[in-house]
XYZ file of C-alpha atoms in Angstrom:
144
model
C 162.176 87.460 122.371
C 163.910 87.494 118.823
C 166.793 89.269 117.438
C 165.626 92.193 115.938
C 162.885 93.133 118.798
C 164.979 95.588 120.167
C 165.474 97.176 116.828
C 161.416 97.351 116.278
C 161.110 98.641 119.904
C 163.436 101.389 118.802
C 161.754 101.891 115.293
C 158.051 102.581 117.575
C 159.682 105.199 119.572
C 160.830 106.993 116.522
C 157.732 107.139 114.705
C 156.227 108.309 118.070
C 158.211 110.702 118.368
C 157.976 111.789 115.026
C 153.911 112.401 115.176
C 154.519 114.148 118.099
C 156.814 116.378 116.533
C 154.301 116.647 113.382
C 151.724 117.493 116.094
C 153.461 120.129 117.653
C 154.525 121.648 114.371
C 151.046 122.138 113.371
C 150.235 123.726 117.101
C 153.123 126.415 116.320
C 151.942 126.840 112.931
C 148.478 127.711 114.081
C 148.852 129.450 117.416
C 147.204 132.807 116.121
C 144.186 130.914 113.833
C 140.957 132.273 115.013
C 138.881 130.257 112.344
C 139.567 126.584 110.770
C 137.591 124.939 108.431
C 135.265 123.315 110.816
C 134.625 126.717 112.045
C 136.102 128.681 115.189
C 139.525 128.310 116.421
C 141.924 125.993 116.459
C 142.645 123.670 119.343
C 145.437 122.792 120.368
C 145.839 118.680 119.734
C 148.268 116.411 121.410
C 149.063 112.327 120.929
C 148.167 109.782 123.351
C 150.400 106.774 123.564
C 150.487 103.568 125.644
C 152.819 100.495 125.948
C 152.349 97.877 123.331
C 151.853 94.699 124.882
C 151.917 91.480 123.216
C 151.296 87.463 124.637
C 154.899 85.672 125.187
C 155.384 82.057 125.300
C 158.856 80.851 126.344
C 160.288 77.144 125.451
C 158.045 74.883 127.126
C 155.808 76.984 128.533
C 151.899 76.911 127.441
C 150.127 79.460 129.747
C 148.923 82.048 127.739
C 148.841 84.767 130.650
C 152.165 86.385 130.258
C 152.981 89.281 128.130
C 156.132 91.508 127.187
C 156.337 94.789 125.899
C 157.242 95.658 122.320
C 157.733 99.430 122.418
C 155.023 101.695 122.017
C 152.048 102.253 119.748
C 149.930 105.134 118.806
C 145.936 105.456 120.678
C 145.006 108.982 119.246
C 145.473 112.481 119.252
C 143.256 114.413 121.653
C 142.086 117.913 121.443
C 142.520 120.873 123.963
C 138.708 121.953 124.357
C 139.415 125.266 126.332
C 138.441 128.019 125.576
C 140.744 131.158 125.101
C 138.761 134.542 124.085
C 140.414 137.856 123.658
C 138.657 141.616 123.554
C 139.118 142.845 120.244
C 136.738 144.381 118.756
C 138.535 145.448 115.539
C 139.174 141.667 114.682
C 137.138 140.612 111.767
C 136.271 137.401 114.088
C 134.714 139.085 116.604
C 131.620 138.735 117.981
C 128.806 141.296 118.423
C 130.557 142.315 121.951
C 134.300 142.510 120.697
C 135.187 139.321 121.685
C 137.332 137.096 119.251
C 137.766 133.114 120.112
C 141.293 132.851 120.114
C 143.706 129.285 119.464
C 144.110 127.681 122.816
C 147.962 126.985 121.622
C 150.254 128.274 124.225
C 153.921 128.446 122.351
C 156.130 127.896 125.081
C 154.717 124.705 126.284
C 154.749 123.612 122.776
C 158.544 125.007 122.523
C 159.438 122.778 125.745
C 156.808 119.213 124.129
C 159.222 119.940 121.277
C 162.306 119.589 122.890
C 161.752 116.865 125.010
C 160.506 115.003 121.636
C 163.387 115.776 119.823
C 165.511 114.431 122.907
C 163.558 111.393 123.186
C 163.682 110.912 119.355
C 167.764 111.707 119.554
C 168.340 108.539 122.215
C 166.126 106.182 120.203
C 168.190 106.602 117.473
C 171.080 106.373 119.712
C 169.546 102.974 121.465
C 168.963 101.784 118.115
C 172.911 102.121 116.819
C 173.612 100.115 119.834
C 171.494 97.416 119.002
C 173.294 97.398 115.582
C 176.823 97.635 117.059
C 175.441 94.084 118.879
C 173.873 92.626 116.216
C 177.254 93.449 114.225
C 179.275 91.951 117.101
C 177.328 88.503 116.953
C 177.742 88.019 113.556
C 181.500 88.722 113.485
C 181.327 86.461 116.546
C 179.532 83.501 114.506
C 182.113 84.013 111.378
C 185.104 82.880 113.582
């Protein structure tokens, strides 16, 4: 493990957090759209993650079957496919029996994704001052 893989473990969860928080932003922003562009409503949509793995070799060693984690990368975004339909027959989206096909965004569970993000995102960056506080201590160590 180098140096600066902490920092680039840190730098991972911060732009995962950030799409998540650009995700959730565009939930809130479209919790009442009955049509999008591709036609009907919009769904909600929500990243998938998993660990990044890569192959580690230590000193000496030449199996090739270990591997360490380096943070976390990006697999998609998937979208909510329920359906959420409302009587309203005044609604210019409604269909021949009143009903309108609503967004399938429910705002407090995005209001609750959003804070845990923003707490996640907030100790990254927190993890990731540490990491330079250590790197900074090594090299002051190395000067004397």
């Amino acid at each position: 493990m180098g140096v600066f893989n902490g920092l680039e473990i840190n730098a991972s969860g911060l732009a995962l957090e950030r799409l998540k928080l650009d995700t959730i932003s565009t939930n809130i922003a479209n919790v009442n759209t009955t049509r999008t562009a591709e036609g009907g409503p919009y769904k909600s949509k929500t990243v998938q993650f998993s660990e990044s793995l890569k192959n580690a070799q230590s000193a000496g060693d030449t199996s090739q079957g270990s591997q360490m984690s380096y943070g976390v990368k990006v697999t998609g975004i998937s979208q909510d496919t329920t359906d959420k339909v409302e009587y309203d027959p005044t609604n210019a989206d409604a269909d021949q029996n009143g009903y309108v096909h609503m967004s399938n965004v429910n705002l407090s569970d995005q209001m609750v994704n959003m804070i845990q993000a923003m707490r996640t995102y907030e100790a990254n960056t927190s993890s990731a001052e540490s990491n330079k506080d250590i790197l900074k201590k090594a090299l002051e160590i190395s000067k004397s």
